[in-house]
Amino acid sequence: DAMVIQNPRYQVTQFGKPVTLSCSQTLNHNVMYWYQQKSSQAPKLLFHYYDKDFNNEADTPDNFQSRRPNTSFCFLDIRSPGLGDAAMYLCATSRDLRGEYFGPGTRLTVT
Amino acid sequence: TQLLEQSPQFLSIQEGENLTVYCNSSSVFSSLQWYRQEPGEGPVLLVTVVTGGEVKKLKRLTFQFGDARKDSSLHITAAQTGDTGLYLCAGGGSNYKLTFGKGTLLTVNP
């Protein structure tokens, strides 16, 4: 029944060591999003894909990259994680902007 | 830039009490969603409202979209401890991006 799956649920990485978070969906939605969320705050949009079209938010650091090899999968790459990048990373999908369906998130710790 | 002001930011009540959370904007949204998020989990979509003046009920939760589609409210009747969580409103526009409010952290005490 899982609709938006994120792996891993918890990720620990070292300062400066590249890390990749993954997201997959079984909903066949054409829009996929990556958000960063810090404690008890609203999710902050990093980027989104409409089909294969990539849309970067103006304030998303260059340190964050994304790939969407097909409709079902999307990856978030953090090239050189800093302590300030420790957060929950949420993947979401949407079909017609009548609601986004979020995954359970990946909690990233940077040591 | 579209902004959504959500209030209150924090709310602590006793079980059985009623509460209302508000979401206001100067911008018109094509849709308005409400989410509930528990610690360590992703937000879960509760409802989407799309028509000005629309009212939707989900058990003890009542959602309303303002006539001008600029504001919304969430009313919970007889709150339960299981209602504890972060409530987020989000407005949909034409660019496939949501504008989120800052959230309301609700604690329902037994």
mmCIF file with all atom_site columns, C-alpha atoms in Angstrom:
data_model
loop_
_atom_site.group_PDB
_atom_site.id
_atom_site.type_symbol
_atom_site.label_atom_id
_atom_site.label_alt_id
_atom_site.label_comp_id
_atom_site.label_asym_id
_atom_site.label_entity_id
_atom_site.label_seq_id
_atom_site.pdbx_PDB_ins_code
_atom_site.Cartn_x
_atom_site.Cartn_y
_atom_site.Cartn_z
_atom_site.occupancy
_atom_site.B_iso_or_equiv
_atom_site.pdbx_formal_charge
_atom_site.auth_seq_id
_atom_site.auth_comp_id
_atom_site.auth_asym_id
_atom_site.auth_atom_id
_atom_site.pdbx_PDB_model_num
ATOM 1   C CA . ASP A 1 1   ? 0.000   0.000  0.000   1.00 0.00 ? 1   ASP A CA 1
ATOM 2   C CA . ALA A 1 2   ? 3.002   2.282  0.341   1.00 0.00 ? 2   ALA A CA 1
ATOM 3   C CA . MET A 1 3   ? 2.628   5.196  -2.067  1.00 0.00 ? 3   MET A CA 1
ATOM 4   C CA . VAL A 1 4   ? 5.701   7.369  -1.533  1.00 0.00 ? 4   VAL A CA 1
ATOM 5   C CA . ILE A 1 5   ? 8.720   5.538  -0.202  1.00 0.00 ? 5   ILE A CA 1
ATOM 6   C CA . GLN A 1 6   ? 11.878  7.156  1.054   1.00 0.00 ? 6   GLN A CA 1
ATOM 7   C CA . ASN A 1 7   ? 15.135  5.420  1.780   1.00 0.00 ? 7   ASN A CA 1
ATOM 8   C CA . PRO A 1 8   ? 16.822  5.395  4.110   1.00 0.00 ? 8   PRO A CA 1
ATOM 9   C CA . ARG A 1 9   ? 14.617  6.659  6.946   1.00 0.00 ? 9   ARG A CA 1
ATOM 10  C CA . TYR A 1 10  ? 17.683  7.716  8.901   1.00 0.00 ? 10  TYR A CA 1
ATOM 11  C CA . GLN A 1 11  ? 21.017  8.721  7.408   1.00 0.00 ? 11  GLN A CA 1
ATOM 12  C CA . VAL A 1 12  ? 24.165  9.723  9.228   1.00 0.00 ? 12  VAL A CA 1
ATOM 13  C CA . THR A 1 13  ? 26.957  11.284 7.226   1.00 0.00 ? 13  THR A CA 1
ATOM 14  C CA . GLN A 1 14  ? 30.165  13.080 7.984   1.00 0.00 ? 14  GLN A CA 1
ATOM 15  C CA . PHE A 1 15  ? 30.773  16.740 7.366   1.00 0.00 ? 15  PHE A CA 1
ATOM 16  C CA . GLY A 1 16  ? 31.688  17.129 3.687   1.00 0.00 ? 16  GLY A CA 1
ATOM 17  C CA . LYS A 1 17  ? 30.927  13.525 2.727   1.00 0.00 ? 17  LYS A CA 1
ATOM 18  C CA . PRO A 1 18  ? 28.481  13.272 -0.204  1.00 0.00 ? 18  PRO A CA 1
ATOM 19  C CA . VAL A 1 19  ? 25.158  11.640 0.495   1.00 0.00 ? 19  VAL A CA 1
ATOM 20  C CA . THR A 1 20  ? 22.234  10.546 -1.684  1.00 0.00 ? 20  THR A CA 1
ATOM 21  C CA . LEU A 1 21  ? 18.645  10.208 -0.535  1.00 0.00 ? 21  LEU A CA 1
ATOM 22  C CA . SER A 1 22  ? 16.119  8.331  -2.624  1.00 0.00 ? 22  SER A CA 1
ATOM 23  C CA . CYS A 1 23  ? 12.404  8.510  -3.221  1.00 0.00 ? 23  CYS A CA 1
ATOM 24  C CA . SER A 1 24  ? 10.089  6.270  -5.174  1.00 0.00 ? 24  SER A CA 1
ATOM 25  C CA . GLN A 1 25  ? 6.366   6.462  -5.825  1.00 0.00 ? 25  GLN A CA 1
ATOM 26  C CA . THR A 1 26  ? 3.682   4.041  -6.964  1.00 0.00 ? 26  THR A CA 1
ATOM 27  C CA . LEU A 1 27  ? 1.100   6.750  -7.712  1.00 0.00 ? 27  LEU A CA 1
ATOM 28  C CA . ASN A 1 28  ? 2.331   7.532  -11.229 1.00 0.00 ? 28  ASN A CA 1
ATOM 29  C CA . HIS A 1 29  ? 2.196   11.233 -10.409 1.00 0.00 ? 29  HIS A CA 1
ATOM 30  C CA . ASN A 1 30  ? 3.995   13.491 -12.822 1.00 0.00 ? 30  ASN A CA 1
ATOM 31  C CA . VAL A 1 31  ? 5.177   16.055 -10.272 1.00 0.00 ? 31  VAL A CA 1
ATOM 32  C CA . MET A 1 32  ? 7.771   15.219 -7.621  1.00 0.00 ? 32  MET A CA 1
ATOM 33  C CA . TYR A 1 33  ? 9.133   17.532 -4.946  1.00 0.00 ? 33  TYR A CA 1
ATOM 34  C CA . TRP A 1 34  ? 11.987  17.650 -2.467  1.00 0.00 ? 34  TRP A CA 1
ATOM 35  C CA . TYR A 1 35  ? 11.555  19.622 0.735   1.00 0.00 ? 35  TYR A CA 1
ATOM 36  C CA . GLN A 1 36  ? 13.816  20.343 3.661   1.00 0.00 ? 36  GLN A CA 1
ATOM 37  C CA . GLN A 1 37  ? 12.165  20.600 7.058   1.00 0.00 ? 37  GLN A CA 1
ATOM 38  C CA . LYS A 1 38  ? 13.773  21.692 10.300  1.00 0.00 ? 38  LYS A CA 1
ATOM 39  C CA . SER A 1 39  ? 12.291  21.139 13.723  1.00 0.00 ? 39  SER A CA 1
ATOM 40  C CA . SER A 1 40  ? 8.578   22.057 13.916  1.00 0.00 ? 40  SER A CA 1
ATOM 41  C CA . GLN A 1 41  ? 8.857   24.383 10.939  1.00 0.00 ? 41  GLN A CA 1
ATOM 42  C CA . ALA A 1 42  ? 7.012   24.266 7.654   1.00 0.00 ? 42  ALA A CA 1
ATOM 43  C CA . PRO A 1 43  ? 8.652   22.304 4.839   1.00 0.00 ? 43  PRO A CA 1
ATOM 44  C CA . LYS A 1 44  ? 10.886  24.407 2.602   1.00 0.00 ? 44  LYS A CA 1
ATOM 45  C CA . LEU A 1 45  ? 10.780  23.566 -1.095  1.00 0.00 ? 45  LEU A CA 1
ATOM 46  C CA . LEU A 1 46  ? 14.189  22.823 -2.598  1.00 0.00 ? 46  LEU A CA 1
ATOM 47  C CA . PHE A 1 47  ? 13.124  21.864 -6.130  1.00 0.00 ? 47  PHE A CA 1
ATOM 48  C CA . HIS A 1 48  ? 10.476  20.053 -8.084  1.00 0.00 ? 48  HIS A CA 1
ATOM 49  C CA . TYR A 1 49  ? 10.071  18.157 -11.318 1.00 0.00 ? 49  TYR A CA 1
ATOM 50  C CA . TYR A 1 50  ? 7.141   18.476 -13.647 1.00 0.00 ? 50  TYR A CA 1
ATOM 51  C CA . ASP A 1 51  ? 7.697   15.313 -15.656 1.00 0.00 ? 51  ASP A CA 1
ATOM 52  C CA . LYS A 1 52  ? 11.365  15.674 -16.620 1.00 0.00 ? 52  LYS A CA 1
ATOM 53  C CA . ASP A 1 53  ? 11.406  19.464 -16.318 1.00 0.00 ? 53  ASP A CA 1
ATOM 54  C CA . PHE A 1 54  ? 13.525  20.467 -13.360 1.00 0.00 ? 54  PHE A CA 1
ATOM 55  C CA . ASN A 1 55  ? 12.612  23.586 -11.355 1.00 0.00 ? 55  ASN A CA 1
ATOM 56  C CA . ASN A 1 56  ? 15.086  24.884 -8.819  1.00 0.00 ? 56  ASN A CA 1
ATOM 57  C CA . GLU A 1 57  ? 14.088  27.329 -6.098  1.00 0.00 ? 57  GLU A CA 1
ATOM 58  C CA . ALA A 1 58  ? 16.148  30.511 -6.223  1.00 0.00 ? 58  ALA A CA 1
ATOM 59  C CA . ASP A 1 59  ? 17.432  30.087 -2.663  1.00 0.00 ? 59  ASP A CA 1
ATOM 60  C CA . THR A 1 60  ? 18.345  26.399 -2.899  1.00 0.00 ? 60  THR A CA 1
ATOM 61  C CA . PRO A 1 61  ? 22.106  26.110 -2.365  1.00 0.00 ? 61  PRO A CA 1
ATOM 62  C CA . ASP A 1 62  ? 24.233  24.708 -5.200  1.00 0.00 ? 62  ASP A CA 1
ATOM 63  C CA . ASN A 1 63  ? 25.283  22.005 -2.760  1.00 0.00 ? 63  ASN A CA 1
ATOM 64  C CA . PHE A 1 64  ? 21.899  20.348 -3.400  1.00 0.00 ? 64  PHE A CA 1
ATOM 65  C CA . GLN A 1 65  ? 21.308  18.516 -6.661  1.00 0.00 ? 65  GLN A CA 1
ATOM 66  C CA . SER A 1 66  ? 18.579  16.236 -7.883  1.00 0.00 ? 66  SER A CA 1
ATOM 67  C CA . ARG A 1 67  ? 17.994  13.547 -10.479 1.00 0.00 ? 67  ARG A CA 1
ATOM 68  C CA . ARG A 1 68  ? 14.825  11.998 -11.781 1.00 0.00 ? 68  ARG A CA 1
ATOM 69  C CA . PRO A 1 69  ? 15.731  9.081  -14.041 1.00 0.00 ? 69  PRO A CA 1
ATOM 70  C CA . ASN A 1 70  ? 12.093  8.032  -14.570 1.00 0.00 ? 70  ASN A CA 1
ATOM 71  C CA . THR A 1 71  ? 8.568   8.822  -13.371 1.00 0.00 ? 71  THR A CA 1
ATOM 72  C CA . SER A 1 72  ? 8.842   6.627  -10.296 1.00 0.00 ? 72  SER A CA 1
ATOM 73  C CA . PHE A 1 73  ? 12.196  7.621  -8.854  1.00 0.00 ? 73  PHE A CA 1
ATOM 74  C CA . CYS A 1 74  ? 13.818  10.818 -7.678  1.00 0.00 ? 74  CYS A CA 1
ATOM 75  C CA . PHE A 1 75  ? 17.132  11.371 -5.879  1.00 0.00 ? 75  PHE A CA 1
ATOM 76  C CA . LEU A 1 76  ? 18.495  14.163 -3.732  1.00 0.00 ? 76  LEU A CA 1
ATOM 77  C CA . ASP A 1 77  ? 22.279  14.531 -3.742  1.00 0.00 ? 77  ASP A CA 1
ATOM 78  C CA . ILE A 1 78  ? 24.017  16.668 -1.154  1.00 0.00 ? 78  ILE A CA 1
ATOM 79  C CA . ARG A 1 79  ? 27.531  17.159 -2.441  1.00 0.00 ? 79  ARG A CA 1
ATOM 80  C CA . SER A 1 80  ? 29.247  18.431 0.677   1.00 0.00 ? 80  SER A CA 1
ATOM 81  C CA . PRO A 1 81  ? 26.932  18.319 3.687   1.00 0.00 ? 81  PRO A CA 1
ATOM 82  C CA . GLY A 1 82  ? 27.441  20.927 6.352   1.00 0.00 ? 82  GLY A CA 1
ATOM 83  C CA . LEU A 1 83  ? 26.157  20.916 9.914   1.00 0.00 ? 83  LEU A CA 1
ATOM 84  C CA . GLY A 1 84  ? 23.378  23.270 8.828   1.00 0.00 ? 84  GLY A CA 1
ATOM 85  C CA . ASP A 1 85  ? 22.067  20.652 6.395   1.00 0.00 ? 85  ASP A CA 1
ATOM 86  C CA . ALA A 1 86  ? 20.958  18.369 9.199   1.00 0.00 ? 86  ALA A CA 1
ATOM 87  C CA . ALA A 1 87  ? 17.199  18.166 8.791   1.00 0.00 ? 87  ALA A CA 1
ATOM 88  C CA . MET A 1 88  ? 14.300  16.012 7.703   1.00 0.00 ? 88  MET A CA 1
ATOM 89  C CA . TYR A 1 89  ? 14.139  15.660 3.925   1.00 0.00 ? 89  TYR A CA 1
ATOM 90  C CA . LEU A 1 90  ? 10.703  15.059 2.517   1.00 0.00 ? 90  LEU A CA 1
ATOM 91  C CA . CYS A 1 91  ? 9.763   13.803 -0.897  1.00 0.00 ? 91  CYS A CA 1
ATOM 92  C CA . ALA A 1 92  ? 6.269   14.469 -2.198  1.00 0.00 ? 92  ALA A CA 1
ATOM 93  C CA . THR A 1 93  ? 4.260   13.823 -5.339  1.00 0.00 ? 93  THR A CA 1
ATOM 94  C CA . SER A 1 94  ? 1.284   15.474 -6.927  1.00 0.00 ? 94  SER A CA 1
ATOM 95  C CA . ARG A 1 95  ? -0.853  15.029 -9.992  1.00 0.00 ? 95  ARG A CA 1
ATOM 96  C CA . ASP A 1 96  ? -3.013  18.106 -10.237 1.00 0.00 ? 96  ASP A CA 1
ATOM 97  C CA . LEU A 1 97  ? -2.095  20.267 -7.247  1.00 0.00 ? 97  LEU A CA 1
ATOM 98  C CA . ARG A 1 98  ? -5.145  19.072 -5.350  1.00 0.00 ? 98  ARG A CA 1
ATOM 99  C CA . GLY A 1 99  ? -2.909  17.663 -2.730  1.00 0.00 ? 99  GLY A CA 1
ATOM 100 C CA . GLU A 1 100 ? 0.625   16.527 -2.295  1.00 0.00 ? 100 GLU A CA 1
ATOM 101 C CA . TYR A 1 101 ? 1.381   13.074 -1.001  1.00 0.00 ? 101 TYR A CA 1
ATOM 102 C CA . PHE A 1 102 ? 4.422   12.998 1.227   1.00 0.00 ? 102 PHE A CA 1
ATOM 103 C CA . GLY A 1 103 ? 6.781   10.193 2.025   1.00 0.00 ? 103 GLY A CA 1
ATOM 104 C CA . PRO A 1 104 ? 7.784   9.459  5.612   1.00 0.00 ? 104 PRO A CA 1
ATOM 105 C CA . GLY A 1 105 ? 10.977  11.480 5.253   1.00 0.00 ? 105 GLY A CA 1
ATOM 106 C CA . THR A 1 106 ? 14.675  10.843 5.749   1.00 0.00 ? 106 THR A CA 1
ATOM 107 C CA . ARG A 1 107 ? 16.214  12.241 8.904   1.00 0.00 ? 107 ARG A CA 1
ATOM 108 C CA . LEU A 1 108 ? 19.750  13.388 8.020   1.00 0.00 ? 108 LEU A CA 1
ATOM 109 C CA . THR A 1 109 ? 22.369  13.794 10.735  1.00 0.00 ? 109 THR A CA 1
ATOM 110 C CA . VAL A 1 110 ? 25.721  15.403 9.919   1.00 0.00 ? 110 VAL A CA 1
ATOM 111 C CA . THR A 1 111 ? 28.593  14.657 12.281  1.00 0.00 ? 111 THR A CA 1
ATOM 112 C CA . THR B 2 1   ? 5.259   36.248 -3.654  1.00 0.00 ? 1   THR B CA 1
ATOM 113 C CA . GLN B 2 2   ? 2.277   34.569 -2.085  1.00 0.00 ? 2   GLN B CA 1
ATOM 114 C CA . LEU B 2 3   ? 2.265   34.320 1.717   1.00 0.00 ? 3   LEU B CA 1
ATOM 115 C CA . LEU B 2 4   ? 0.037   32.363 4.075   1.00 0.00 ? 4   LEU B CA 1
ATOM 116 C CA . GLU B 2 5   ? -0.227  33.558 7.659   1.00 0.00 ? 5   GLU B CA 1
ATOM 117 C CA . GLN B 2 6   ? -1.183  30.737 9.970   1.00 0.00 ? 6   GLN B CA 1
ATOM 118 C CA . SER B 2 7   ? -2.308  31.258 13.542  1.00 0.00 ? 7   SER B CA 1
ATOM 119 C CA . PRO B 2 8   ? -1.878  30.474 16.290  1.00 0.00 ? 8   PRO B CA 1
ATOM 120 C CA . GLN B 2 9   ? 1.653   29.132 16.060  1.00 0.00 ? 9   GLN B CA 1
ATOM 121 C CA . PHE B 2 10  ? 1.307   27.103 19.278  1.00 0.00 ? 10  PHE B CA 1
ATOM 122 C CA . LEU B 2 11  ? -1.833  25.787 20.950  1.00 0.00 ? 11  LEU B CA 1
ATOM 123 C CA . SER B 2 12  ? -2.070  23.711 24.109  1.00 0.00 ? 12  SER B CA 1
ATOM 124 C CA . ILE B 2 13  ? -5.516  22.598 25.227  1.00 0.00 ? 13  ILE B CA 1
ATOM 125 C CA . GLN B 2 14  ? -7.221  19.982 27.357  1.00 0.00 ? 14  GLN B CA 1
ATOM 126 C CA . GLU B 2 15  ? -8.902  16.939 25.922  1.00 0.00 ? 15  GLU B CA 1
ATOM 127 C CA . GLY B 2 16  ? -12.538 17.687 25.080  1.00 0.00 ? 16  GLY B CA 1
ATOM 128 C CA . GLU B 2 17  ? -12.028 21.342 24.218  1.00 0.00 ? 17  GLU B CA 1
ATOM 129 C CA . ASN B 2 18  ? -12.734 22.856 20.817  1.00 0.00 ? 18  ASN B CA 1
ATOM 130 C CA . LEU B 2 19  ? -10.201 24.813 18.775  1.00 0.00 ? 19  LEU B CA 1
ATOM 131 C CA . THR B 2 20  ? -9.842  26.711 15.518  1.00 0.00 ? 20  THR B CA 1
ATOM 132 C CA . VAL B 2 21  ? -6.729  27.275 13.431  1.00 0.00 ? 21  VAL B CA 1
ATOM 133 C CA . TYR B 2 22  ? -6.655  30.044 10.845  1.00 0.00 ? 22  TYR B CA 1
ATOM 134 C CA . CYS B 2 23  ? -4.858  30.542 7.576   1.00 0.00 ? 23  CYS B CA 1
ATOM 135 C CA . ASN B 2 24  ? -4.981  33.973 5.930   1.00 0.00 ? 24  ASN B CA 1
ATOM 136 C CA . SER B 2 25  ? -3.516  35.537 2.828   1.00 0.00 ? 25  SER B CA 1
ATOM 137 C CA . SER B 2 26  ? -3.866  38.588 0.653   1.00 0.00 ? 26  SER B CA 1
ATOM 138 C CA . SER B 2 27  ? -3.519  36.313 -2.381  1.00 0.00 ? 27  SER B CA 1
ATOM 139 C CA . VAL B 2 28  ? -6.113  34.155 -4.064  1.00 0.00 ? 28  VAL B CA 1
ATOM 140 C CA . PHE B 2 29  ? -5.383  30.443 -4.167  1.00 0.00 ? 29  PHE B CA 1
ATOM 141 C CA . SER B 2 30  ? -6.851  27.910 -6.564  1.00 0.00 ? 30  SER B CA 1
ATOM 142 C CA . SER B 2 31  ? -6.921  25.333 -3.779  1.00 0.00 ? 31  SER B CA 1
ATOM 143 C CA . LEU B 2 32  ? -6.164  25.079 -0.089  1.00 0.00 ? 32  LEU B CA 1
ATOM 144 C CA . GLN B 2 33  ? -4.900  21.988 1.634   1.00 0.00 ? 33  GLN B CA 1
ATOM 145 C CA . TRP B 2 34  ? -4.583  21.048 5.271   1.00 0.00 ? 34  TRP B CA 1
ATOM 146 C CA . TYR B 2 35  ? -2.008  18.556 6.509   1.00 0.00 ? 35  TYR B CA 1
ATOM 147 C CA . ARG B 2 36  ? -1.268  16.965 9.856   1.00 0.00 ? 36  ARG B CA 1
ATOM 148 C CA . GLN B 2 37  ? 2.235   15.875 10.714  1.00 0.00 ? 37  GLN B CA 1
ATOM 149 C CA . GLU B 2 38  ? 3.339   13.713 13.615  1.00 0.00 ? 38  GLU B CA 1
ATOM 150 C CA . PRO B 2 39  ? 6.916   13.818 14.941  1.00 0.00 ? 39  PRO B CA 1
ATOM 151 C CA . GLY B 2 40  ? 9.356   11.973 12.716  1.00 0.00 ? 40  GLY B CA 1
ATOM 152 C CA . GLU B 2 41  ? 6.823   11.428 9.925   1.00 0.00 ? 41  GLU B CA 1
ATOM 153 C CA . GLY B 2 42  ? 5.846   13.185 6.721   1.00 0.00 ? 42  GLY B CA 1
ATOM 154 C CA . PRO B 2 43  ? 2.761   15.421 6.524   1.00 0.00 ? 43  PRO B CA 1
ATOM 155 C CA . VAL B 2 44  ? -0.485  13.604 5.798   1.00 0.00 ? 44  VAL B CA 1
ATOM 156 C CA . LEU B 2 45  ? -3.061  15.280 3.604   1.00 0.00 ? 45  LEU B CA 1
ATOM 157 C CA . LEU B 2 46  ? -6.326  15.816 5.504   1.00 0.00 ? 46  LEU B CA 1
ATOM 158 C CA . VAL B 2 47  ? -8.398  17.721 2.979   1.00 0.00 ? 47  VAL B CA 1
ATOM 159 C CA . THR B 2 48  ? -8.308  19.834 -0.174  1.00 0.00 ? 48  THR B CA 1
ATOM 160 C CA . VAL B 2 49  ? -10.835 22.632 -0.699  1.00 0.00 ? 49  VAL B CA 1
ATOM 161 C CA . VAL B 2 50  ? -11.161 24.310 -4.062  1.00 0.00 ? 50  VAL B CA 1
ATOM 162 C CA . THR B 2 51  ? -14.433 26.280 -4.141  1.00 0.00 ? 51  THR B CA 1
ATOM 163 C CA . GLY B 2 52  ? -14.931 29.609 -2.376  1.00 0.00 ? 52  GLY B CA 1
ATOM 164 C CA . GLY B 2 53  ? -17.227 29.114 0.627   1.00 0.00 ? 53  GLY B CA 1
ATOM 165 C CA . GLU B 2 54  ? -16.701 25.356 0.607   1.00 0.00 ? 54  GLU B CA 1
ATOM 166 C CA . VAL B 2 55  ? -17.065 23.495 3.902   1.00 0.00 ? 55  VAL B CA 1
ATOM 167 C CA . LYS B 2 56  ? -15.803 19.954 4.369   1.00 0.00 ? 56  LYS B CA 1
ATOM 168 C CA . LYS B 2 57  ? -16.175 17.732 7.400   1.00 0.00 ? 57  LYS B CA 1
ATOM 169 C CA . LEU B 2 58  ? -13.917 14.875 8.395   1.00 0.00 ? 58  LEU B CA 1
ATOM 170 C CA . LYS B 2 59  ? -15.341 13.347 11.573  1.00 0.00 ? 59  LYS B CA 1
ATOM 171 C CA . ARG B 2 60  ? -14.601 15.973 14.269  1.00 0.00 ? 60  ARG B CA 1
ATOM 172 C CA . LEU B 2 61  ? -12.682 18.240 11.885  1.00 0.00 ? 61  LEU B CA 1
ATOM 173 C CA . THR B 2 62  ? -14.404 20.972 9.878   1.00 0.00 ? 62  THR B CA 1
ATOM 174 C CA . PHE B 2 63  ? -12.564 22.814 7.132   1.00 0.00 ? 63  PHE B CA 1
ATOM 175 C CA . GLN B 2 64  ? -13.743 26.013 5.510   1.00 0.00 ? 64  GLN B CA 1
ATOM 176 C CA . PHE B 2 65  ? -12.464 27.899 2.477   1.00 0.00 ? 65  PHE B CA 1
ATOM 177 C CA . GLY B 2 66  ? -13.224 31.601 2.434   1.00 0.00 ? 66  GLY B CA 1
ATOM 178 C CA . ASP B 2 67  ? -15.583 33.014 -0.168  1.00 0.00 ? 67  ASP B CA 1
ATOM 179 C CA . ALA B 2 68  ? -12.740 34.920 -1.837  1.00 0.00 ? 68  ALA B CA 1
ATOM 180 C CA . ARG B 2 69  ? -10.388 31.885 -1.661  1.00 0.00 ? 69  ARG B CA 1
ATOM 181 C CA . LYS B 2 70  ? -7.869  33.857 0.382   1.00 0.00 ? 70  LYS B CA 1
ATOM 182 C CA . ASP B 2 71  ? -8.361  32.255 3.776   1.00 0.00 ? 71  ASP B CA 1
ATOM 183 C CA . SER B 2 72  ? -9.281  29.008 5.442   1.00 0.00 ? 72  SER B CA 1
ATOM 184 C CA . SER B 2 73  ? -9.972  27.614 8.871   1.00 0.00 ? 73  SER B CA 1
ATOM 185 C CA . LEU B 2 74  ? -9.759  24.261 10.572  1.00 0.00 ? 74  LEU B CA 1
ATOM 186 C CA . HIS B 2 75  ? -12.061 23.631 13.521  1.00 0.00 ? 75  HIS B CA 1
ATOM 187 C CA . ILE B 2 76  ? -11.664 20.598 15.764  1.00 0.00 ? 76  ILE B CA 1
ATOM 188 C CA . THR B 2 77  ? -14.520 19.632 18.053  1.00 0.00 ? 77  THR B CA 1
ATOM 189 C CA . ALA B 2 78  ? -13.883 17.776 21.301  1.00 0.00 ? 78  ALA B CA 1
ATOM 190 C CA . ALA B 2 79  ? -10.157 17.421 20.770  1.00 0.00 ? 79  ALA B CA 1
ATOM 191 C CA . GLN B 2 80  ? -8.497  14.116 21.627  1.00 0.00 ? 80  GLN B CA 1
ATOM 192 C CA . THR B 2 81  ? -4.888  13.387 22.549  1.00 0.00 ? 81  THR B CA 1
ATOM 193 C CA . GLY B 2 82  ? -4.533  11.695 19.169  1.00 0.00 ? 82  GLY B CA 1
ATOM 194 C CA . ASP B 2 83  ? -5.098  15.062 17.492  1.00 0.00 ? 83  ASP B CA 1
ATOM 195 C CA . THR B 2 84  ? -1.716  16.248 18.758  1.00 0.00 ? 84  THR B CA 1
ATOM 196 C CA . GLY B 2 85  ? 0.596   17.234 15.926  1.00 0.00 ? 85  GLY B CA 1
ATOM 197 C CA . LEU B 2 86  ? 1.747   19.961 13.581  1.00 0.00 ? 86  LEU B CA 1
ATOM 198 C CA . TYR B 2 87  ? -1.062  21.284 11.390  1.00 0.00 ? 87  TYR B CA 1
ATOM 199 C CA . LEU B 2 88  ? -0.027  22.881 8.122   1.00 0.00 ? 88  LEU B CA 1
ATOM 200 C CA . CYS B 2 89  ? -2.115  24.791 5.638   1.00 0.00 ? 89  CYS B CA 1
ATOM 201 C CA . ALA B 2 90  ? -0.886  25.125 2.079   1.00 0.00 ? 90  ALA B CA 1
ATOM 202 C CA . GLY B 2 91  ? -2.209  27.104 -0.857  1.00 0.00 ? 91  GLY B CA 1
ATOM 203 C CA . GLY B 2 92  ? -2.037  25.921 -4.430  1.00 0.00 ? 92  GLY B CA 1
ATOM 204 C CA . GLY B 2 93  ? -1.392  28.213 -7.363  1.00 0.00 ? 93  GLY B CA 1
ATOM 205 C CA . SER B 2 94  ? -0.862  27.705 -11.054 1.00 0.00 ? 94  SER B CA 1
ATOM 206 C CA . ASN B 2 95  ? 2.797   26.739 -10.961 1.00 0.00 ? 95  ASN B CA 1
ATOM 207 C CA . TYR B 2 96  ? 2.560   23.299 -9.317  1.00 0.00 ? 96  TYR B CA 1
ATOM 208 C CA . LYS B 2 97  ? 4.068   24.644 -6.118  1.00 0.00 ? 97  LYS B CA 1
ATOM 209 C CA . LEU B 2 98  ? 2.416   24.953 -2.730  1.00 0.00 ? 98  LEU B CA 1
ATOM 210 C CA . THR B 2 99  ? 2.760   27.917 -0.416  1.00 0.00 ? 99  THR B CA 1
ATOM 211 C CA . PHE B 2 100 ? 2.894   26.636 3.152   1.00 0.00 ? 100 PHE B CA 1
ATOM 212 C CA . GLY B 2 101 ? 1.876   28.422 6.302   1.00 0.00 ? 101 GLY B CA 1
ATOM 213 C CA . LYS B 2 102 ? 4.338   28.229 9.196   1.00 0.00 ? 102 LYS B CA 1
ATOM 214 C CA . GLY B 2 103 ? 2.253   25.608 10.973  1.00 0.00 ? 103 GLY B CA 1
ATOM 215 C CA . THR B 2 104 ? 0.345   25.276 14.228  1.00 0.00 ? 104 THR B CA 1
ATOM 216 C CA . LEU B 2 105 ? 1.805   22.966 16.839  1.00 0.00 ? 105 LEU B CA 1
ATOM 217 C CA . LEU B 2 106 ? -1.179  21.520 18.691  1.00 0.00 ? 106 LEU B CA 1
ATOM 218 C CA . THR B 2 107 ? -0.826  19.707 21.996  1.00 0.00 ? 107 THR B CA 1
ATOM 219 C CA . VAL B 2 108 ? -3.895  18.066 23.470  1.00 0.00 ? 108 VAL B CA 1
ATOM 220 C CA . ASN B 2 109 ? -3.374  17.195 27.120  1.00 0.00 ? 109 ASN B CA 1
ATOM 221 C CA . PRO B 2 110 ? -5.216  14.307 28.801  1.00 0.00 ? 110 PRO B CA 1
#
